[in-house]
GROMACS .gro file of C-alpha atoms in nm:
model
  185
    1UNK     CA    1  10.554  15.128   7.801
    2UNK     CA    2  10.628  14.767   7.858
    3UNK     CA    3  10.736  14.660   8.202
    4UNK     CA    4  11.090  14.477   8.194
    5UNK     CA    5  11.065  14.112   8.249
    6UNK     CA    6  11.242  13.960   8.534
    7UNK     CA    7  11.154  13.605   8.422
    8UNK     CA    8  10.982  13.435   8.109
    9UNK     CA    9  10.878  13.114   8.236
   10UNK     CA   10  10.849  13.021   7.834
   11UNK     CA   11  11.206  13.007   7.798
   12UNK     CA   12  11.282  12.763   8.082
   13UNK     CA   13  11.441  12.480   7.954
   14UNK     CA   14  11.338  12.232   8.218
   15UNK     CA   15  11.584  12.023   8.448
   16UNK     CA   16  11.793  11.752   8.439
   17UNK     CA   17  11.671  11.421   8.534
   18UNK     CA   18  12.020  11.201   8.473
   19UNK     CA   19  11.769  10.942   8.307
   20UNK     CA   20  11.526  10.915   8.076
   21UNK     CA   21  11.167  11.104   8.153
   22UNK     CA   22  11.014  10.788   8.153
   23UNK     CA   23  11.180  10.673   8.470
   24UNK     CA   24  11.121  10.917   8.638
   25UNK     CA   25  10.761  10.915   8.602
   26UNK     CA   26  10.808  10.523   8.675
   27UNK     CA   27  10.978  10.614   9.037
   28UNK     CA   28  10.763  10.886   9.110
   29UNK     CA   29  10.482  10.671   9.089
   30UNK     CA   30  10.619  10.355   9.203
   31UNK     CA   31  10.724  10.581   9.527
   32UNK     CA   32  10.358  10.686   9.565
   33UNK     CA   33  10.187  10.345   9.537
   34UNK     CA   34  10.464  10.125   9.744
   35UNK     CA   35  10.667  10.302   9.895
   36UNK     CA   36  10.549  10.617  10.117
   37UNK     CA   37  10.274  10.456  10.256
   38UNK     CA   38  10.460  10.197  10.421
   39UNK     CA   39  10.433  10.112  10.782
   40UNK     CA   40  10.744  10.192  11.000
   41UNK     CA   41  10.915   9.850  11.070
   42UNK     CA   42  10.906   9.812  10.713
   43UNK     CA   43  11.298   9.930  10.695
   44UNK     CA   44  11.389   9.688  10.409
   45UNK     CA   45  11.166   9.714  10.183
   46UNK     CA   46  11.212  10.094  10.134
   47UNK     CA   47  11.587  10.013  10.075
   48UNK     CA   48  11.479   9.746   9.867
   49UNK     CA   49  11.240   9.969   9.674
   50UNK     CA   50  11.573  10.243   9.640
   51UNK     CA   51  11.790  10.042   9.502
   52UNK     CA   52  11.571   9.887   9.257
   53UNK     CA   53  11.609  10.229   9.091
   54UNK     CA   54  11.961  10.285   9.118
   55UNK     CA   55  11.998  10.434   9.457
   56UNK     CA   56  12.375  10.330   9.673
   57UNK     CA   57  12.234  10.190   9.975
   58UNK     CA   58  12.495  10.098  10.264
   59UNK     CA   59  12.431   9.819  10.563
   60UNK     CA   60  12.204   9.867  10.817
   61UNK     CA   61  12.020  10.232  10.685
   62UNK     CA   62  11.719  10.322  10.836
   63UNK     CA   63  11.448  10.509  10.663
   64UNK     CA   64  11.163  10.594  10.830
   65UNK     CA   65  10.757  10.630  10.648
   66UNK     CA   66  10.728  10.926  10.419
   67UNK     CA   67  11.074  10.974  10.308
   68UNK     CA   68  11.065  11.137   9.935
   69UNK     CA   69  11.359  11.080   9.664
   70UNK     CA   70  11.349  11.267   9.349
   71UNK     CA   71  11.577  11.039   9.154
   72UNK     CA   72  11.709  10.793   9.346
   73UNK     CA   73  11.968  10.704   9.101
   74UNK     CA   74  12.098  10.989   9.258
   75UNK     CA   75  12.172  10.863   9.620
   76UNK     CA   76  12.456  10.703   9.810
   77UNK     CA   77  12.394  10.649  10.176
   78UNK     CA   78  12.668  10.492  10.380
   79UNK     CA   79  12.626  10.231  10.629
   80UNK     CA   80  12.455  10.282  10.967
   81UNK     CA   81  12.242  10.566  10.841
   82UNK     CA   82  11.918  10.692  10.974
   83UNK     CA   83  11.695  10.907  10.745
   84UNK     CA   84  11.370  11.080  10.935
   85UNK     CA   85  11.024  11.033  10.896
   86UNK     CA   86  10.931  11.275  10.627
   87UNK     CA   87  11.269  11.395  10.461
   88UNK     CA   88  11.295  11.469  10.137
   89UNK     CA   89  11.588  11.410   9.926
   90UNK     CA   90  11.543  11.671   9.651
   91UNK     CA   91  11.817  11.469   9.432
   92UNK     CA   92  11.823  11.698   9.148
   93UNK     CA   93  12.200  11.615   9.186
   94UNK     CA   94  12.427  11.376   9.344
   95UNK     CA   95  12.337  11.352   9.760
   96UNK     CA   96  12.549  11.186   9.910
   97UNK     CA   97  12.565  11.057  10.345
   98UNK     CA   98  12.832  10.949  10.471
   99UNK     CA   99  12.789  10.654  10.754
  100UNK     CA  100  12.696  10.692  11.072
  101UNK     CA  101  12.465  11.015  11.018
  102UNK     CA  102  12.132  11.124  11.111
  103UNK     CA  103  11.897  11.300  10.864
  104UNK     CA  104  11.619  11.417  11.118
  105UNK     CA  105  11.187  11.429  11.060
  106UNK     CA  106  11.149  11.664  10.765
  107UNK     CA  107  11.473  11.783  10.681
  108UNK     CA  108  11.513  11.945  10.338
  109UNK     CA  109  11.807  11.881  10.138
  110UNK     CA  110  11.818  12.046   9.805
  111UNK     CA  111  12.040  11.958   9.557
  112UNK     CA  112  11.906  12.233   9.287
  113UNK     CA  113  11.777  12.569   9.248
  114UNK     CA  114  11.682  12.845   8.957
  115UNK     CA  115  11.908  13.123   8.864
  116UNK     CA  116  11.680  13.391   8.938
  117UNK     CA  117  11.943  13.660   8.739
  118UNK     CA  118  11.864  13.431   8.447
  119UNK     CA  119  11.545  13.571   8.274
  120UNK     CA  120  11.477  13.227   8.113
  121UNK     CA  121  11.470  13.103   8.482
  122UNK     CA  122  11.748  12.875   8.429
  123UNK     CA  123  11.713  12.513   8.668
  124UNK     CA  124  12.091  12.478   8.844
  125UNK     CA  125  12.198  12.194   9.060
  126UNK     CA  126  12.497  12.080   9.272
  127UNK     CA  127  12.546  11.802   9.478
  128UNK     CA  128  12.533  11.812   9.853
  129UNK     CA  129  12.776  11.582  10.084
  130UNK     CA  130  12.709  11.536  10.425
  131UNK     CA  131  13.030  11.332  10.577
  132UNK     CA  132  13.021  11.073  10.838
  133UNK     CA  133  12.873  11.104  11.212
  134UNK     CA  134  12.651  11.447  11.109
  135UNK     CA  135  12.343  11.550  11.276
  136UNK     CA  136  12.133  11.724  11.034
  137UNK     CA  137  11.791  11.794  11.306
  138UNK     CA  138  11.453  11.809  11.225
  139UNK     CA  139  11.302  12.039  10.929
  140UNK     CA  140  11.678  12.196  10.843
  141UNK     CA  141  11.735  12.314  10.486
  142UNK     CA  142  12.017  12.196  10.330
  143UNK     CA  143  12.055  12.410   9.972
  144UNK     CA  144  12.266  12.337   9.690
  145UNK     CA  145  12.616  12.237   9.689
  146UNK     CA  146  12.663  12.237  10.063
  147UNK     CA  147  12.922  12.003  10.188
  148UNK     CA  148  12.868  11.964  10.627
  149UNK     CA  149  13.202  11.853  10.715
  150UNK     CA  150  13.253  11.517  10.929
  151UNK     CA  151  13.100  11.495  11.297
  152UNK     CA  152  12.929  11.855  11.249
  153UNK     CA  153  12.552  11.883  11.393
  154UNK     CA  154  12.319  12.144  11.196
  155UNK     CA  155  11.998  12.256  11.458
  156UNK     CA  156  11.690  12.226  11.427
  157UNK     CA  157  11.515  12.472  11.151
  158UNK     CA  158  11.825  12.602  11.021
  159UNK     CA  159  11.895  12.731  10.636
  160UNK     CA  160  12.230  12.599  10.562
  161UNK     CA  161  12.358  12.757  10.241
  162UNK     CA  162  12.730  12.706  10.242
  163UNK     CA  163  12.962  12.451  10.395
  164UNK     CA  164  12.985  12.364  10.743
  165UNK     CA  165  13.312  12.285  10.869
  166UNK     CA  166  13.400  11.921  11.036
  167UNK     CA  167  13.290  11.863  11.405
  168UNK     CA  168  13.101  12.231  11.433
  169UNK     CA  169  12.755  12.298  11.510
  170UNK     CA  170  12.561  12.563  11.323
  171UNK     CA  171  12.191  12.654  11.347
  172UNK     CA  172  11.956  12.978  11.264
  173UNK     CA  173  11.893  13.173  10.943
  174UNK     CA  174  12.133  13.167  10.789
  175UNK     CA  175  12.337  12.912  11.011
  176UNK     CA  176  12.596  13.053  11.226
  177UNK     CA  177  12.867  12.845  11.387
  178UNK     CA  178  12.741  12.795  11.735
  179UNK     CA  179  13.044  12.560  11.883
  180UNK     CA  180  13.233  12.287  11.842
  181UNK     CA  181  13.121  11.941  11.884
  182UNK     CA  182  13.301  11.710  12.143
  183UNK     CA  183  13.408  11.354  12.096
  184UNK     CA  184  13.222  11.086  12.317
  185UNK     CA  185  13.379  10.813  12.445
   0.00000   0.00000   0.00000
């Protein structure tokens, strides 16, 4: 008697790039030669290196050494933005942040997954948003589709798997709502 099959990696019908295979090999490899292992100060040139292939890139963004983009072609980042050492920016989909946010050291946002009810383990994406003045802190998941509403702060380690509403702060596994955020002055 044959075992039933939960998934037949065979039938999986790979994942959308937005652009041809070619560039993405191009970035990938471009982002491993010039671009990770760049000192710290060296702020510009990684938004230089961004935009180049199609990334949105607002004023004054800082990204720190060892920041990974899948596709950069699919990436806004408002102005005033600070992205941690070590993030990755699984941009499967669109990722957009807002200005005036923080993306902390090796936070995880995931704009795709696999349907794992789909036998052929089908790839499925959806963009992520995180609106102005966020805090996402160091090594939180962000999954797909999540939207963290303006001013909201996500702790430290937390899986964040649906949206967070404006000027709350979640944290844990899952993310529960901890508070709300005050406005300085």
């Amino acid at each position: 008697m044959e075992a039933r099959r939960f998934q037949d990696l065979s039938r999986f019908g790979g994942t959308a790039r937005g652009r041809a295979a070619w560039r993405a090999q191009l970035w990938w490899l471009f982002e491993t030669l010039f671009v990770l292992p760049t000192p710290q100060y060296m702020f510009a040139w990684r938004r230089k290196a961004l935009t180049l292939f199609g990334a949105k890139i607002g004023k004054r963004v800082l990204i720190r050494p060892g920041v990974r983009v899948t596709y950069p072609w699919n990436l806004t980042i408002g102005d005033y933005v600070w992205i941690g050492d070590n993030v990755t920016l699984y941009s499967i989909a669109e990722i957009s942040i807002e200005s005036h946010s923080v993306i902390s050291q090796e936070a995880y946002l995931c704009a795709g997954t696999h349907d794992h009810r789909d036998v052929s383990f089908r790839f499925v994406s959806a963009p992520i948003r995180i609106g102005g003045e966020c805090w996402v802190a160091a090594r939180a998941f962000i999954g797909p589709g999540v939207e963290i509403g303006h001013g909201a702060v996500v702790g430290a380690g937390s899986i964040v798997m649906k949206t967070v509403s404006a000027g709350t702060i979640v944290a844990g596994n899952p993310a529960k709502l901890l508070g709300t955020r005050s406005t300085g002055g």
